[in-house]
Tab-separated table of C-alpha atoms in Angstrom:
chain	number	residue	atom	x	y	z
N	1	MET	CA	-4.012	-14.218	-48.604
N	2	SER	CA	-4.812	-15.012	-44.899
N	3	THR	CA	-7.990	-16.832	-43.907
N	4	PRO	CA	-10.456	-15.398	-41.400
N	5	ARG	CA	-9.086	-17.853	-38.812
N	6	SER	CA	-5.537	-16.619	-39.146
N	7	GLY	CA	-6.622	-13.010	-39.056
N	8	THR	CA	-8.507	-13.673	-35.758
N	9	VAL	CA	-5.374	-15.282	-34.359
N	10	VAL	CA	-3.268	-12.253	-35.393
N	11	GLU	CA	-5.734	-9.835	-33.805
N	12	ALA	CA	-5.777	-11.858	-30.609
N	13	ALA	CA	-2.011	-11.835	-30.440
N	14	ALA	CA	-1.829	-8.179	-30.966
N	15	GLY	CA	-4.612	-7.661	-28.291
N	16	GLU	CA	-2.429	-9.629	-25.898
N	17	VAL	CA	0.644	-7.613	-26.575
N	18	SER	CA	-1.345	-4.431	-26.213
N	19	ARG	CA	-2.832	-5.702	-22.887
N	20	ARG	CA	0.628	-6.622	-21.585
N	21	ARG	CA	2.053	-3.319	-22.539
N	22	ALA	CA	-0.818	-1.427	-20.750
N	23	LEU	CA	-0.314	-3.604	-17.624
N	24	ALA	CA	3.442	-2.915	-17.577
N	25	THR	CA	2.809	0.912	-17.980
N	26	VAL	CA	0.299	1.122	-15.097
N	27	LEU	CA	2.632	-0.730	-13.014
N	28	ALA	CA	5.523	1.468	-13.808
N	29	VAL	CA	3.396	4.478	-13.067
N	30	VAL	CA	2.469	2.971	-9.634
N	31	PHE	CA	5.935	2.233	-8.861
N	32	ILE	CA	7.347	5.617	-9.606
N	33	ASP	CA	4.574	7.238	-7.703
N	34	LEU	CA	5.161	4.922	-4.602
N	35	LEU	CA	8.806	5.401	-4.951
N	36	GLY	CA	8.355	9.062	-4.463
N	37	PHE	CA	6.107	8.397	-1.369
N	38	GLY	CA	8.787	6.064	0.233
N	39	VAL	CA	11.486	8.652	-0.402
N	40	ILE	CA	9.825	10.789	2.435
N	41	ILE	CA	9.614	8.069	5.037
N	42	PRO	CA	13.185	8.227	6.485
N	43	VAL	CA	13.196	12.084	6.906
N	44	LEU	CA	9.530	12.681	8.181
N	45	PRO	CA	10.227	12.319	11.899
N	46	PHE	CA	13.366	14.382	11.746
N	47	TYR	CA	11.640	16.953	9.594
N	48	VAL	CA	9.000	17.317	12.323
N	49	ARG	CA	11.604	17.521	15.060
N	50	SER	CA	13.533	20.221	13.337
N	51	PHE	CA	10.532	22.657	14.281
N	52	GLY	CA	11.136	21.960	18.043
N	53	VAL	CA	7.574	20.343	18.504
N	54	SER	CA	6.394	17.264	20.246
N	55	ASP	CA	6.714	13.873	18.662
N	56	VAL	CA	3.059	13.750	18.691
N	57	PHE	CA	3.119	15.753	15.618
N	58	ILE	CA	4.856	12.928	13.774
N	59	GLY	CA	1.897	10.590	14.407
N	60	LEU	CA	-0.548	13.261	13.483
N	61	LEU	CA	1.210	14.104	10.226
N	62	ALA	CA	1.312	10.484	9.430
N	63	ALA	CA	-2.353	10.027	10.218
N	64	SER	CA	-3.366	13.080	8.102
N	65	TYR	CA	-2.188	11.258	4.971
N	66	SER	CA	-4.351	8.247	5.668
N	67	LEU	CA	-7.390	10.281	6.683
N	68	THR	CA	-7.503	12.208	3.360
N	69	GLN	CA	-6.869	9.056	1.468
N	70	PHE	CA	-9.930	7.548	3.209
N	71	VAL	CA	-11.998	10.465	2.031
N	72	PHE	CA	-10.710	10.694	-1.546
N	73	ALA	CA	-9.960	7.037	-2.537
N	74	PRO	CA	-13.787	6.333	-2.910
N	75	LEU	CA	-14.388	9.633	-4.782
N	76	LEU	CA	-11.478	9.178	-7.262
N	77	GLY	CA	-12.582	5.579	-7.784
N	78	ARG	CA	-16.110	6.709	-8.648
N	79	LEU	CA	-14.805	9.552	-10.849
N	80	SER	CA	-12.699	7.122	-12.810
N	81	ASP	CA	-15.764	4.914	-13.451
N	82	GLU	CA	-17.503	8.036	-14.927
N	83	ARG	CA	-14.734	10.040	-16.531
N	84	GLY	CA	-12.085	7.448	-17.322
N	85	ARG	CA	-9.063	5.818	-15.650
N	86	ARG	CA	-6.365	7.781	-17.444
N	87	PRO	CA	-7.416	11.206	-16.687
N	88	VAL	CA	-7.914	10.504	-13.005
N	89	LEU	CA	-4.542	8.839	-12.847
N	90	MET	CA	-2.905	11.877	-14.503
N	91	LEU	CA	-4.784	14.330	-12.220
N	92	SER	CA	-3.590	12.490	-9.077
N	93	LEU	CA	0.064	12.365	-10.233
N	94	ALA	CA	-0.004	16.082	-10.931
N	95	GLY	CA	-1.512	16.741	-7.500
N	96	SER	CA	1.156	14.607	-5.910
N	97	ALA	CA	3.901	16.579	-7.558
N	98	VAL	CA	2.423	19.849	-6.109
N	99	ALA	CA	2.030	18.332	-2.635
N	100	TRP	CA	5.581	17.121	-2.349
N	101	LEU	CA	6.859	20.442	-3.725
N	102	ILE	CA	5.245	22.274	-1.032
N	103	PHE	CA	6.348	19.736	1.628
N	104	GLY	CA	9.915	20.501	0.572
N	105	LEU	CA	9.486	24.236	1.036
N	106	GLY	CA	8.137	23.884	4.594
N	107	GLU	CA	11.208	24.808	6.466
N	108	GLN	CA	11.772	27.955	4.269
N	109	LEU	CA	8.184	29.126	5.281
N	110	GLN	CA	9.231	29.075	8.936
N	111	GLY	CA	10.868	32.593	8.628
N	112	PRO	CA	7.977	34.536	7.250
N	113	PHE	CA	5.240	32.562	8.751
N	114	GLY	CA	6.612	31.110	11.991
N	115	THR	CA	6.447	27.474	13.080
N	116	VAL	CA	2.566	27.415	13.062
N	117	GLY	CA	2.643	28.414	9.418
N	118	ALA	CA	5.428	26.119	8.462
N	119	LEU	CA	3.793	23.139	10.229
N	120	GLY	CA	0.460	24.022	8.615
N	121	ALA	CA	2.038	23.825	5.244
N	122	LEU	CA	3.516	20.480	6.084
N	123	PHE	CA	0.057	19.249	7.036
N	124	ALA	CA	-1.639	20.772	3.994
N	125	ALA	CA	0.945	19.150	1.655
N	126	ARG	CA	0.640	15.684	3.352
N	127	MET	CA	-3.147	15.766	3.273
N	128	LEU	CA	-3.052	16.647	-0.474
N	129	ALA	CA	-0.623	13.862	-0.975
N	130	GLY	CA	-2.920	11.544	0.837
N	131	ALA	CA	-5.828	12.591	-1.278
N	132	MET	CA	-3.883	12.068	-4.469
N	133	GLY	CA	-2.709	8.707	-3.011
N	134	GLY	CA	-6.369	7.528	-3.296
N	135	ASN	CA	-5.373	6.776	-6.909
N	136	ILE	CA	-4.547	3.180	-5.991
N	137	ALA	CA	-8.173	2.287	-6.374
N	138	THR	CA	-8.160	3.593	-9.944
N	139	ALA	CA	-4.864	1.706	-10.764
N	140	GLN	CA	-6.602	-1.509	-9.329
N	141	ALA	CA	-9.661	-0.819	-11.373
N	142	TYR	CA	-7.457	-0.215	-14.577
N	143	ILE	CA	-5.852	-3.612	-14.093
N	144	THR	CA	-9.318	-5.332	-13.742
N	145	ASP	CA	-10.436	-3.544	-16.947
N	146	ILE	CA	-7.623	-5.104	-18.969
N	147	THR	CA	-7.417	-8.527	-17.325
N	148	PRO	CA	-9.607	-11.557	-17.749
N	149	LYS	CA	-11.447	-12.543	-14.527
N	150	ALA	CA	-9.519	-15.728	-14.270
N	151	GLU	CA	-6.210	-13.974	-14.275
N	152	ARG	CA	-7.128	-10.949	-11.998
N	153	ALA	CA	-5.748	-12.326	-8.772
N	154	ALA	CA	-2.254	-12.833	-10.390
N	155	ALA	CA	-2.281	-9.387	-11.914
N	156	LEU	CA	-3.491	-7.736	-8.731
N	157	GLY	CA	-0.537	-9.583	-6.968
N	158	LEU	CA	1.751	-7.702	-9.302
N	159	ILE	CA	0.374	-4.313	-8.059
N	160	GLY	CA	1.012	-5.531	-4.484
N	161	ALA	CA	4.615	-6.398	-5.546
N	162	THR	CA	4.960	-3.043	-7.048
N	163	PHE	CA	3.993	-1.559	-3.633
N	164	SER	CA	6.508	-3.630	-1.827
N	165	LEU	CA	9.356	-2.610	-4.271
N	166	GLY	CA	8.438	1.103	-3.736
N	167	PHE	CA	8.705	0.799	-0.077
N	168	VAL	CA	12.093	-1.095	-0.567
N	169	PHE	CA	13.847	1.366	-2.853
N	170	GLY	CA	12.024	4.532	-1.748
N	171	PRO	CA	13.370	4.915	1.738
N	172	ALA	CA	16.817	3.809	0.691
N	173	LEU	CA	16.835	6.543	-1.953
N	174	GLY	CA	15.414	9.019	0.393
N	175	GLY	CA	18.171	8.296	2.853
N	176	LEU	CA	20.917	8.544	0.205
N	177	VAL	CA	19.545	11.903	-1.018
N	178	ALA	CA	19.426	13.278	2.544
N	179	SER	CA	22.977	12.256	3.150
N	180	ASP	CA	25.592	15.190	3.698
N	181	PRO	CA	27.496	14.442	0.651
N	182	ALA	CA	24.345	14.594	-1.517
N	183	VAL	CA	23.272	17.817	-0.003
N	184	ALA	CA	26.727	19.364	-0.566
N	185	LEU	CA	26.690	18.200	-4.200
N	186	ALA	CA	23.222	19.573	-4.783
N	187	ARG	CA	24.224	22.955	-3.390
N	188	ASP	CA	27.031	23.129	-5.817
N	189	LEU	CA	24.980	22.123	-8.784
N	190	LEU	CA	21.411	23.795	-8.173
N	191	PRO	CA	20.773	27.435	-8.709
N	192	GLY	CA	20.954	29.503	-5.407
N	193	PHE	CA	17.275	30.237	-5.248
N	194	VAL	CA	16.574	26.361	-4.825
N	195	PRO	CA	16.872	25.258	-1.200
N	196	ALA	CA	19.035	22.266	-0.806
N	197	THR	CA	18.686	20.583	2.630
N	198	VAL	CA	18.339	17.191	4.090
N	199	PHE	CA	14.585	17.844	4.206
N	200	SER	CA	13.971	19.731	0.947
N	201	LEU	CA	15.990	17.343	-1.417
N	202	PRO	CA	14.070	14.195	-0.696
N	203	SER	CA	10.683	16.326	-1.096
N	204	PHE	CA	11.801	17.584	-4.336
N	205	LEU	CA	12.919	14.175	-5.536
N	206	ALA	CA	9.475	12.897	-4.571
N	207	ALA	CA	7.918	15.650	-6.620
N	208	THR	CA	10.162	14.992	-9.619
N	209	LEU	CA	9.253	11.126	-9.561
N	210	SER	CA	5.621	12.136	-9.612
N	211	LEU	CA	6.168	14.374	-12.621
N	212	LEU	CA	8.073	11.411	-14.413
N	213	ALA	CA	5.056	9.202	-13.637
N	214	LEU	CA	2.710	11.819	-14.944
N	215	LEU	CA	4.797	12.057	-18.151
N	216	ALA	CA	4.905	8.258	-18.490
N	217	ALA	CA	1.082	8.156	-18.139
N	218	ALA	CA	0.513	10.922	-20.700
N	219	ARG	CA	2.678	9.243	-23.253
N	220	PHE	CA	2.244	5.549	-22.735
N	221	LEU	CA	-1.010	4.705	-20.792
N	222	PRO	CA	-4.006	4.259	-22.893
N	223	GLU	CA	-7.702	4.478	-21.675
N	224	PRO	CA	-8.870	0.848	-21.334
N	225	ASN	CA	-11.919	-0.306	-23.282
N	226	ARG	CA	-14.510	-1.052	-20.675
N	227	GLN	CA	-18.150	-0.723	-19.614
N	228	ARG	CA	-18.789	2.617	-18.129
N	229	GLY	CA	-21.428	3.755	-15.520
N	230	SER	CA	-24.333	4.839	-17.627
N	231	ALA	CA	-25.230	7.719	-15.334
N	232	ARG	CA	-23.606	9.791	-12.568
N	233	ARG	CA	-24.816	8.471	-9.262
N	234	GLU	CA	-25.979	10.959	-6.604
N	235	GLY	CA	-24.483	11.357	-3.112
N	236	GLY	CA	-20.907	11.580	-1.956
N	237	LEU	CA	-18.644	9.662	0.297
N	238	VAL	CA	-21.229	8.612	2.918
N	239	SER	CA	-23.613	7.373	0.285
N	240	GLN	CA	-20.869	5.302	-1.394
N	241	PHE	CA	-20.226	3.626	1.857
N	242	ARG	CA	-23.863	3.153	2.626
N	243	GLU	CA	-24.351	1.474	-0.849
N	244	ALA	CA	-21.311	-0.841	-0.293
N	245	LEU	CA	-22.461	-1.794	3.131
N	246	ALA	CA	-25.952	-2.543	1.725
N	247	ASP	CA	-24.492	-4.882	-0.773
N	248	ARG	CA	-24.503	-8.535	0.612
N	249	ASP	CA	-21.301	-9.450	-1.195
N	250	LEU	CA	-19.340	-6.300	-0.638
N	251	ARG	CA	-20.254	-5.577	3.062
N	252	PRO	CA	-18.021	-8.278	4.609
N	253	LEU	CA	-15.053	-7.261	2.379
N	254	VAL	CA	-15.323	-3.684	3.228
N	255	LEU	CA	-15.486	-4.563	6.956
N	256	VAL	CA	-12.463	-6.928	6.428
N	257	PHE	CA	-10.346	-4.206	4.895
N	258	LEU	CA	-11.214	-1.943	7.661
N	259	VAL	CA	-10.291	-4.402	10.515
N	260	THR	CA	-7.197	-5.643	8.663
N	261	SER	CA	-5.912	-2.180	8.254
N	262	VAL	CA	-6.370	-1.295	11.930
N	263	ALA	CA	-4.425	-4.546	12.878
N	264	PHE	CA	-1.739	-4.524	10.404
N	265	SER	CA	-0.950	-0.767	10.386
N	266	GLY	CA	-0.851	-0.722	14.376
N	267	VAL	CA	1.642	-3.664	14.238
N	268	GLN	CA	3.781	-1.927	11.722
N	269	VAL	CA	4.085	1.079	13.989
N	270	ALA	CA	4.721	-1.014	17.050
N	271	PHE	CA	7.468	-3.090	15.333
N	272	ILE	CA	10.283	-0.622	15.319
N	273	PRO	CA	9.939	-0.001	19.263
N	274	PHE	CA	9.598	-3.717	19.613
N	275	VAL	CA	12.980	-4.649	17.953
N	276	ALA	CA	14.603	-1.684	19.663
N	277	ASP	CA	13.422	-2.567	23.105
N	278	ILE	CA	13.623	-6.459	23.012
N	279	TYR	CA	16.452	-7.053	20.417
N	280	GLY	CA	18.396	-3.753	21.138
N	281	TYR	CA	18.434	-2.821	17.443
N	282	ASP	CA	19.203	0.778	16.371
N	283	ALA	CA	17.509	2.632	13.449
N	284	ALA	CA	19.988	1.112	10.843
N	285	ALA	CA	19.302	-2.471	12.037
N	286	ALA	CA	15.529	-1.700	12.179
N	287	GLY	CA	15.791	-0.405	8.536
N	288	LEU	CA	17.361	-3.590	7.299
N	289	LEU	CA	14.531	-5.611	8.772
N	290	LEU	CA	12.021	-3.393	6.958
N	291	THR	CA	14.068	-3.897	3.600
N	292	TYR	CA	13.857	-7.692	4.287
N	293	ILE	CA	10.085	-7.452	4.737
N	294	GLY	CA	9.758	-5.370	1.699
N	295	VAL	CA	11.872	-7.852	-0.442
N	296	LEU	CA	9.774	-10.761	0.905
N	297	GLY	CA	6.594	-8.821	0.035
N	298	ALA	CA	7.724	-8.322	-3.680
N	299	ILE	CA	8.606	-11.952	-4.014
N	300	ASN	CA	5.400	-13.253	-2.363
N	301	GLN	CA	3.041	-10.958	-4.406
N	302	GLY	CA	4.906	-11.022	-7.586
N	303	VAL	CA	5.891	-14.744	-7.738
N	304	VAL	CA	4.225	-16.833	-5.131
N	305	VAL	CA	0.726	-15.419	-5.255
N	306	ARG	CA	0.879	-15.529	-9.039
N	307	ALA	CA	1.605	-19.231	-9.011
N	308	LEU	CA	-0.832	-20.046	-6.383
N	309	SER	CA	-3.615	-18.048	-7.969
N	310	ARG	CA	-3.469	-20.566	-10.922
N	311	ARG	CA	-4.314	-23.485	-8.532
N	312	PHE	CA	-6.532	-22.018	-5.927
N	313	ALA	CA	-9.714	-19.814	-5.902
N	314	ASP	CA	-9.576	-16.217	-4.670
N	315	THR	CA	-11.572	-17.162	-1.520
N	316	ARG	CA	-9.011	-19.872	-0.584
N	317	LEU	CA	-6.084	-17.645	-1.016
N	318	ALA	CA	-7.811	-15.026	1.399
N	319	VAL	CA	-8.659	-17.657	3.954
N	320	GLY	CA	-5.263	-19.268	3.770
N	321	GLY	CA	-3.319	-15.954	4.042
N	322	ALA	CA	-5.596	-14.850	6.997
N	323	ALA	CA	-4.731	-18.073	8.878
N	324	VAL	CA	-0.958	-17.651	8.241
N	325	LEU	CA	-1.149	-14.057	9.254
N	326	LEU	CA	-2.833	-15.003	12.448
N	327	LEU	CA	-0.171	-17.536	13.336
N	328	ALA	CA	2.568	-14.940	12.525
N	329	LEU	CA	0.939	-12.040	14.651
N	330	ALA	CA	0.367	-14.554	17.632
N	331	THR	CA	3.968	-15.645	17.539
N	332	LEU	CA	5.786	-12.451	16.675
N	333	PRO	CA	6.223	-11.047	20.310
N	334	PHE	CA	7.650	-14.350	21.564
N	335	ALA	CA	10.070	-14.885	18.756
N	336	PRO	CA	13.141	-14.562	21.043
N	337	GLU	CA	11.728	-17.258	23.508
N	338	LEU	CA	10.746	-19.575	20.666
N	339	GLY	CA	14.191	-19.224	18.923
N	340	ARG	CA	15.994	-20.094	22.064
N	341	ALA	CA	13.713	-23.018	22.789
N	342	LEU	CA	13.443	-24.459	19.269
N	343	LEU	CA	16.213	-23.059	16.946
N	344	GLY	CA	19.365	-23.178	19.129
N	345	GLY	CA	21.096	-25.905	17.066
N	346	VAL	CA	19.901	-24.648	13.770
N	347	ALA	CA	21.067	-21.039	14.366
N	348	GLY	CA	24.416	-22.294	15.388
N	349	ALA	CA	25.092	-23.358	11.847
N	350	VAL	CA	24.223	-20.070	10.497
N	351	PRO	CA	27.110	-17.344	10.859
N	352	VAL	CA	26.171	-14.189	12.712
N	353	VAL	CA	22.424	-15.156	13.080
N	354	GLY	CA	21.494	-16.148	16.622
N	355	PRO	CA	18.317	-18.276	17.519
N	356	GLU	CA	16.383	-15.222	18.458
N	357	LEU	CA	16.987	-13.366	15.095
N	358	LEU	CA	16.459	-16.518	13.067
N	359	ALA	CA	13.064	-17.027	14.722
N	360	LEU	CA	12.199	-13.386	14.015
N	361	LEU	CA	13.142	-13.714	10.372
N	362	LEU	CA	10.971	-16.890	10.040
N	363	VAL	CA	8.040	-15.286	11.657
N	364	LEU	CA	8.494	-12.147	9.424
N	365	ALA	CA	8.346	-14.425	6.400
N	366	LEU	CA	5.086	-15.863	7.511
N	367	LEU	CA	3.834	-12.267	8.300
N	368	SER	CA	4.664	-11.159	4.841
N	369	GLY	CA	3.402	-14.221	3.043
N	370	GLY	CA	0.133	-14.229	4.917
N	371	ASN	CA	-0.592	-10.585	4.481
N	372	GLY	CA	0.210	-10.758	0.782
N	373	LEU	CA	-2.012	-13.886	0.140
N	374	MET	CA	-4.857	-12.438	2.072
N	375	ASN	CA	-4.730	-8.981	0.528
N	376	VAL	CA	-4.555	-10.165	-3.062
N	377	GLY	CA	-7.425	-12.669	-2.440
N	378	ILE	CA	-9.707	-10.098	-0.885
N	379	THR	CA	-8.876	-7.603	-3.655
N	380	ALA	CA	-9.820	-10.179	-6.322
N	381	MET	CA	-12.958	-10.948	-4.349
N	382	VAL	CA	-14.053	-7.349	-4.483
N	383	SER	CA	-13.493	-7.274	-8.263
N	384	ALA	CA	-15.705	-10.273	-8.560
N	385	ALA	CA	-18.423	-8.886	-6.244
N	386	ALA	CA	-18.585	-5.569	-8.027
N	387	ASP	CA	-20.453	-4.721	-11.269
N	388	GLU	CA	-17.989	-4.322	-14.248
N	389	SER	CA	-19.188	-0.734	-14.688
N	390	ALA	CA	-18.434	0.150	-10.933
N	391	GLN	CA	-14.936	-1.437	-10.372
N	392	GLY	CA	-13.385	1.873	-9.537
N	393	SER	CA	-16.203	2.762	-6.942
N	394	ALA	CA	-15.679	-0.718	-5.285
N	395	PHE	CA	-12.022	-0.404	-4.996
N	396	GLY	CA	-12.367	3.185	-3.861
N	397	VAL	CA	-14.669	2.177	-0.947
N	398	THR	CA	-12.362	-0.703	0.117
N	399	GLN	CA	-9.246	1.324	-0.140
N	400	GLY	CA	-11.057	4.056	1.818
N	401	ALA	CA	-11.847	1.572	4.429
N	402	GLY	CA	-8.183	0.462	4.559
N	403	SER	CA	-7.129	4.252	4.918
N	404	LEU	CA	-9.564	4.637	7.807
N	405	GLY	CA	-7.985	1.632	9.388
N	406	ARG	CA	-4.572	3.002	8.960
N	407	THR	CA	-5.768	6.321	10.587
N	408	LEU	CA	-7.163	4.483	13.748
N	409	GLY	CA	-4.597	1.681	14.065
N	410	PRO	CA	-1.252	3.386	14.969
N	411	PRO	CA	-2.570	5.673	17.756
N	412	ALA	CA	-4.418	2.706	19.366
N	413	MET	CA	-1.655	0.190	19.110
N	414	THR	CA	1.138	2.587	20.314
N	415	ALA	CA	-0.937	3.482	23.317
N	416	ILE	CA	-1.214	-0.152	24.481
N	417	TYR	CA	2.408	-0.826	23.543
N	418	VAL	CA	3.317	1.457	26.438
N	419	LEU	CA	1.543	-0.933	28.801
N	420	TYR	CA	2.733	-4.213	27.406
N	421	TYR	CA	5.138	-4.657	24.606
N	422	TRP	CA	3.361	-7.716	23.315
N	423	ALA	CA	-0.194	-6.241	23.543
N	424	PRO	CA	-0.367	-4.695	19.855
N	425	PHE	CA	0.724	-8.054	18.215
N	426	LEU	CA	-1.904	-10.119	20.237
N	427	ALA	CA	-4.445	-7.415	19.673
N	428	GLY	CA	-3.782	-7.699	16.007
N	429	ALA	CA	-3.989	-11.409	16.210
N	430	ALA	CA	-7.353	-11.145	18.025
N	431	LEU	CA	-8.724	-8.891	15.249
N	432	THR	CA	-7.328	-11.293	12.600
N	433	VAL	CA	-9.601	-14.066	14.123
N	434	GLY	CA	-12.616	-11.943	13.261
N	435	VAL	CA	-11.213	-11.347	9.715
N	436	LEU	CA	-10.653	-15.173	9.345
N	437	GLY	CA	-14.196	-15.900	10.529
N	438	ALA	CA	-15.753	-13.507	8.072
N	439	LEU	CA	-13.629	-14.781	5.126
N	440	VAL	CA	-14.713	-18.401	5.960
N	441	VAL	CA	-18.244	-17.223	5.890
N	442	VAL	CA	-17.965	-15.524	2.611
N	443	ALA	CA	-15.935	-18.492	1.191
N	444	ARG	CA	-18.678	-20.823	2.188
N	445	ARG	CA	-21.244	-18.810	0.326
N	446	SER	CA	-19.111	-18.952	-2.785
N	447	ALA	CA	-19.714	-21.664	-5.369
N	448	VAL	CA	-16.010	-21.693	-5.988
N	449	PHE	CA	-15.403	-22.724	-2.352
N	450	GLU	CA	-17.955	-25.565	-2.862
N	451	GLY	CA	-15.969	-27.147	-5.559
N	452	VAL	CA	-17.118	-25.360	-8.712
N	453	GLY	CA	-14.030	-23.866	-10.312
N	454	PRO	CA	-10.332	-23.926	-9.530
N	455	VAL	CA	-9.381	-25.693	-6.276
C-alpha cells in the first residue's frame, strides 16, 4: 500500500511526462507547419516571373504574408486565450492547407482568368497563409501554459530552434520537389487531373504538410490546463495594441519587437545581393550560407540558449544578445577587409576557405547567436510581463509588431542597398543601438537585473 507521499511523487512524475509529451507535440506541429512554409521559398521568385511581370511583385507577394500576419497574430492570440489553444492551432493549420492548395493552382487559373486573376489568386492564398501563420503566438502561449516560469526561456528557445530547422529543411525539400526528375515522377504517379509542375508540387507538398500537422494536433495535442480570460474583451486589433502600449512593462517590448524586425528582416533581404555582388556567389552558394545560418540558429536556440538560461536571467540574455547582434551587423559589410587584415594566416590552414569567407562565417555565427539570445530573452520577458490569463494576447501583439516590421523592413533596406551596399547593415546596427538601450532600461527596472534571482 503506497503512502500519500509516494502517491504524490508518482503523480508529479506522471505530470512531468505528460508535460514533456505535450511540449514535444506542439514543437512537432510547429516544425511540420514551418517546413511547409519553407518549401515555398525557393520557387516563389520564379513562380512570379513565370507570369511575365516585374520583380516588384516578388517583394509585394512576400510583404503580403507579413502584413496579414501582423493583423491576425494578435487576433488569434486573443482568441486562444478565450476559446482555447488547441482549436485555434487546428483552425490555423486547416487554413494553411487551403492557402497552399490555392497557391499551387495559380498557374492553372491563368487560362480562364488571365494573368491578373492568377496573380490575384496567388496574393489571396499568400495572405491567407500569412493570417494563419499568426498561430506562432498561440504556440508560444501554449508552451508558457505547460512550462514553469523558471524554465520558460529554455522552452521558448526550443520553438526558436524549431523555426530554424524548418527554414533549413523546408527550402531544401522544396528545391528537391521542384526538380525535373521529381516533376517527371509525379506526372507518372499522379492522376491526370492533378497538375504536376515545378510550381504546383512544392505548393501541394506544403498543403500536405499542414494537413499532417493538423492530424497530429487532433490526435496528440491536449488542451493545456490554464487560467482563462474571464470575459471577452471589447475592441479589435487597434485596441489590443493600444492596451499593450499603455502597459508600462509590455510597451518597450512591443516596440523592441517592431524595431528589431525592421532591422533584421531588411538585412536578410539585402544579404543575398551582398554575397552576390561582393563575394561573387551564385544562388547555390548563397543557399549554402543560408543553410549554415539555419543550422547555427537551431544549435544556438536549442542548445546554447537552454544552457545559458539556467545561469542568467531573461533580461541579461536579451541585453547580451542585442550587444552581440549589434557587433555582427556593424562588421558584416566589412567582413572581406577584416578577413584579409586579421585572418590571412589562420585561413591558410583551412582548405578551400579564404580569409574573406572565414571572416564572413565568423560574423554570421555572431549574428545567429546574438539574434537567438535576444529573441528568446525578449519572448520570455513578454511572458513574465503579461498576466497568466492573457499570454496569447501578449504574444499575439508582439508577434504582430514583428510582422509589421517584416513588412516595412525589406522594401526600405533594399532601397538603400541600391545606393550603398553597406547601408542596410549599418542602418540595422543603428536600429539595434536603440533596441539595446531600451532593453538596458527594462533590465535596470527588473529586480532580477539588480541581483534578485539567477545571475
